[in-house]
């Protein structure tokens, strides 16, 4: 059961002993043991035994038995691996930070630190034992078990040290020095792997710890990298070797210099394993210290660094080692200005003892070389400046010469001529400049380089003048006059330059504070540009750092814990360089000086009277010189780190001198007293600075310093009293007494527990004492907390203490009421600021009056913005507060304003928050004009200026954030506030503008940068970018405040918009011409865009706003007459909101450009970019509804009534109204513009072939989007109709493919275009205005609409678009029926409607000839129309239209322009038709043509009607002569038609054919019909078809088969060049076949007459004979073969385009005629030849027949498989079969009875194949050579070839029957080609194979010249095979 007890009740059984046994006590005991061991260890080898015992006792302590003291691996072995979610105590302990060993409190305070240092130092102790040759007392690495080896036992060597180092690294892996030591030991032990791992860890931690982008490698980096490279090379590991980066390259260069140091203090000799000591013990040695630079700071750094390394056991030195300072000569300088740290021994042996030199690394691992070099550079710069200031004319010439030889040149330093007390230039340089001022004769010719540079800067100067003049003019309207002038700023900038400045530029200006600020800024740019850049580029919030990030830090700044500012210019000399350093080093080297003694001597040189060289016996460097910051910091570090030794030594020395009574002792005692007082003041300075909470110093350090301060305070008081009582003649007694009194009083103020009233009384007492001494003023510039001892300083301190309570309440962190803070603090701050403003306002008059009671002056209202509450002003503490704030520093004031701002932030009051920021800016301006700033040194002013600029940037950012994000930002900012803030901002703008002037001169090479810091400042570009950002923010803030001031001004401006626009334009011009208007993330450009969108009515708006858009987004929207300027801005993406805002401006710019030229301009690219950035919103319900209505409309049929009603303004689309917010882009007309651009882009391109129509489709989509928003804009409908028109034209312009294959799409586009035209006309009549531009557009609308109607009514469209057959609807009457909803538009009505449109177009554009021309065509079609009730126009009306068209033709500019012939030709053609129709008299026609067209003037006037055609032909010829380009084809076709119709004979046909072949048809029958410019698209396709049919007709009539064949081939291939190609091809084929039938006299139906009763065998037999006969070269070819050939070729050319019945009929009829004539003759000749051959064979045969084979009957029964059938290869009948045979042979009887088979007729396919083979044989016969063979050869060839061809024909028929679908070409391919002679070759080869003997006999007979008939060996086989094939062929035919 759980038990509880009260916390306030103590139990009796709880013992006190248990409480003491805690971990803290054990850690403290171990700490004591550690310090004891370390003390013995540091005393040297003689104390190593005691050190060993101490280390054993240390490792036996309890802390090494803790679980957290074990290593991680050991913990896992003992306790097991911890779970993931469990955090053990030692895990937290390991994460505690380990304090640096070199801090003030050097004792370890945490468990991990004690463990780490214990293991580390014991490892060092083992190495020291090895070096000293001893190996006793080494504790093994198993420290966790505290095993101790006994003395005398064999011990391990370097392995033990390595184990301890590993344990130390386990406790703290951040000790970089220990990593390298461990690596060295591992390498000596032979473990390269471990050595490389340690080096890798070292390099990795150094890289992660410090960014080395702009720094040099440190010594540890160099040594570690060098060791790592060596190890990698030794093991041959090239893969993991470090890359040659910048770091390793620099390290590689410096490695050689440090080679001697690589093992001096870290490397362990490999002989450790064999117990050989590293260094032999020497009784005495000296440590040679070689500073990096020969000055006091570097020497002190070397001494302090050596002392700290010895104290922390970082180096191994004997306790009696002496110090030798090697400052005889400066060390050599290598690359990049880095001094090598090579050993430099003295030249003489007498300077050193016989000890061994021990070299020590002078730079600690924590201080990289680059930091030392940077300090050196800064010190050198300050030294040069100070020496140039203090140089006087008393120095002799030799000194001046030596001094100048060591310094930079005056010109390269960029210093002015005798400005700010600088060194005066030499007489030689001044004489040279004065001589240069006098122009000579030769110089007048050469251009002045200064003027050339000035000309380059002239545009920049001009914009600057405009900017500041505009600013001054505008600020006067709100009551501000003090605006700097650009010329004045340039002159002040030039004043600070070197000799490159223009003459007479140095002059004095009023406003001394402005001059000082400009001078300081320019000098800082030249001397401290890198420092300025680092401060401005430093990360962090400078505003929150004003008083810290907490109220306590702000309170500390108020109460004086922060560093006090210097209130007056120091008269002390800036202590720099090496003054007296050599004497100090000589004094150290002459004696055997320990490191502590040398450090004390260094301190005494600065603090003890008479010790610093060059000063009198009673002066100290502390009171005489002004120390630099590095020197001051070094002195403080020295006295703090060596405080124990300094105090003890000083006390002993003082006590020794007190008892003595001689003169030297008295003098030494006086010097010690002043030194003690100085040390007391310095420790007081240190303690006061670290005491406040924001110092970041821990409590233990503060406690130690407090103890030091108390100790020195007591010593100073005691020493001063003793000297005062013992020496009445003590010099400087009064000054030291005042210093001690002031220090004691101030010491009381920083002590805890001292009442404030007591402190004030003490200060009053000090004040009275000072007044009694004559108001003495003591300057202690090297003390931050008490730089001045005077009455004024006392009063300030009293004021601070008096107001302490007030500020404690204000900065109380527990103050939960921000209103109380506001009520307390705001009146005081406002009153203080008002008083200072009044001082500035009065211009410095009556300063004494204002100073006497500034608070009252502010309250009474004698200055601007004087507001203060009465309760605060009447408060007794108010005067003290006011005095305190008046004399307070800038940090104090800014901290107070920050506290007030925090209070307003707590109540979320943005207006007041912004006011606090603006007041802070005003405070900084007042600080730069204060006496304390003017009287301070240049270095202090530089620092103050850099800090102010850094704070200013953050303040501007926060003010702009509030101004941009809050609408109520100026609610509490009145006009006075605006004026004061604007005055401050303009001051900073002018100050920063001087940098712009300086950067301009630097950019063009007018001046050269200061060659300091190792060359040109590497941070100068970054500094320039940062300052440009600040300038942009300042100008933006100035504009915002000015805009607010215009609204609040008591005398408002009459043109506020113009004023704001002028200011923006001036700022943009001055920043843009230099290319930094884009700075500060384009903040000012965005402001310009935002503001100028509301200034579109201001003059000059378009050009300026276009420039803004070009800078910001890269949009080129400039007007045509204005050029653009490249400001070097990178375009940023255009956001959607901005894209919408720019629509109006871009649409306005686009409306001023012709739409035809718009796609060619840069504006088009801007429009496309804006369109791509527009938001893609979802269409609303209304838009979707309008889209559906539109789609239904364009797909509906054309209602004729709607066409005529639109002329009266009746019509429209029933759309839904859409709100502009739903479609913002469409409401502004954006989509209409995009559609116009896309449509114009397509129509304006020059096309020589078909192109994609994506632009047209895009235009249609844009127009539809515009219609979705509003369907009441007639121009949108008009452009949409044009887009559909373009699609129709493009589909018929280049080919007839669309008309032949996709006519439905063309019809739909026509309907859509007509609907859009109808709505456009109706809406235009309703809503169009009466302007000339609108009238011109409406005239184009009427003309385009009329052209569309007329084109759709004519070919190739042929009224299909007006058809309503596809739109039948269901109607209900008595029954349900389907019918078209209305009657379609008739051609006459279409022409009449088109004529009405053209008449309206003529009214709008009477000068356009096309309107008259199209009107005449409509009237002519109406005149020619036939129908009941049609009122046709008269002839005069028709002709008058064409006459007016000719009259309206534009005049030709030159002969190169093509003439317009269309109206001339149309008039001639119509007049010709009217005369032929007898509707017009010939004389009237001739007179009309002569008066109307110039082409009829040269023609012979006809007297008779028969000469009318001749007259027209002459006119047409004249027109054709004018058409030099031969584009016009109508005149040629019309001439051929007239010639053909005049005479219908063969001569007329040839004449007409000749006319057409001159231009339209070439010799190769290529059709050349081009589209003239003014011809409607698609008409040339119609004319091409017409001309082809007419020409075919002429060719048929003339019998020109060759041209007809060529034309047929052309027509068949060009399927897309002719309208209705299938119909055209059918007509051409019919005409061609009719011509062939006529030429061959082939009657129709001949095939049926001839082959109806012919047997297939007979047909094959006769066809073979015909083929054989045709193959013979001597055979005459009948004309029918040409008919067959051309018919077959035409059929092949047809290729199933049309049905082949017509071709097959002609082929069958022609072959039947050939079969019946030639075939019958050949058969009769064959029978006669066969009969003659049988008789001859009988006569030549032997008298006795050859005996038959014995098994002949059986073999005959075997059928075709018998041997005789198989061997009879030639198929010839044998004599046995031809002789009479006995009746009992069954096979013979079967073969002789064919009547048993059914009759097999001739198929049409067989006829076609036979015809094709016949034409091929005929071709071979014609091509064969006319060789005359011998008679025997002819007979043999005849018999053999006939049989072979018959077999081949039978095989061909069989294949055709088996595959009826095989084409003719395939059949021809399967048939052996007759031209190759393949059949004869096969027959001869068969003869040679089957009967070689017969061939031999035949050869012999041929040689004898005897005639013999060759007979086959088995004649019966061929007969059986032939019968079998016939039988198979009959079966195949029957089946097919």
PDB file of N, CA and C in Angstrom, residues 56 329 499 678 684 775 873 1019 1192 1631 1903:
ATOM      1  N   UNK A  56      46.639   7.020 -10.027  1.00  0.00           N
ATOM      2  CA  UNK A  56      46.032   5.785  -9.509  1.00  0.00           C
ATOM      3  C   UNK A  56      44.887   6.117  -8.561  1.00  0.00           C
ATOM      4  N   UNK A 329      63.690  40.246 -37.399  1.00  0.00           N
ATOM      5  CA  UNK A 329      63.315  40.723 -38.725  1.00  0.00           C
ATOM      6  C   UNK A 329      61.985  40.078 -39.097  1.00  0.00           C
ATOM      7  N   UNK A 499      43.020  61.621 -56.841  1.00  0.00           N
ATOM      8  CA  UNK A 499      43.334  62.600 -57.874  1.00  0.00           C
ATOM      9  C   UNK A 499      42.507  62.423 -59.122  1.00  0.00           C
ATOM     10  N   UNK A 678      45.315  50.886 -12.196  1.00  0.00           N
ATOM     11  CA  UNK A 678      44.916  50.589 -13.577  1.00  0.00           C
ATOM     12  C   UNK A 678      44.338  49.196 -13.686  1.00  0.00           C
ATOM     13  N   UNK A 684      37.367  46.160 -13.238  1.00  0.00           N
ATOM     14  CA  UNK A 684      36.038  46.742 -13.083  1.00  0.00           C
ATOM     15  C   UNK A 684      35.333  46.836 -14.436  1.00  0.00           C
ATOM     16  N   UNK A 775      37.226  71.279 -11.338  1.00  0.00           N
ATOM     17  CA  UNK A 775      36.511  70.643 -12.468  1.00  0.00           C
ATOM     18  C   UNK A 775      37.479  69.942 -13.423  1.00  0.00           C
ATOM     19  N   UNK A 873       4.784  65.254 -17.505  1.00  0.00           N
ATOM     20  CA  UNK A 873       5.666  66.422 -17.543  1.00  0.00           C
ATOM     21  C   UNK A 873       5.831  67.042 -16.153  1.00  0.00           C
ATOM     22  N   UNK A1019      34.172  41.159 -51.545  1.00  0.00           N
ATOM     23  CA  UNK A1019      32.794  41.312 -51.096  1.00  0.00           C
ATOM     24  C   UNK A1019      32.120  42.550 -51.673  1.00  0.00           C
ATOM     25  N   UNK A1192     -26.530  24.006 -81.047  1.00  0.00           N
ATOM     26  CA  UNK A1192     -27.781  23.638 -81.732  1.00  0.00           C
ATOM     27  C   UNK A1192     -28.045  24.550 -82.933  1.00  0.00           C
ATOM     28  N   UNK A1631     -15.676   6.655-123.186  1.00  0.00           N
ATOM     29  CA  UNK A1631     -15.266   7.278-124.448  1.00  0.00           C
ATOM     30  C   UNK A1631     -14.092   6.537-125.074  1.00  0.00           C
ATOM     31  N   UNK A1903      24.282 -32.635-140.331  1.00  0.00           N
ATOM     32  CA  UNK A1903      25.551 -32.399-140.998  1.00  0.00           C
ATOM     33  C   UNK A1903      25.508 -32.868-142.445  1.00  0.00           C
TER      34      UNK A1903
END
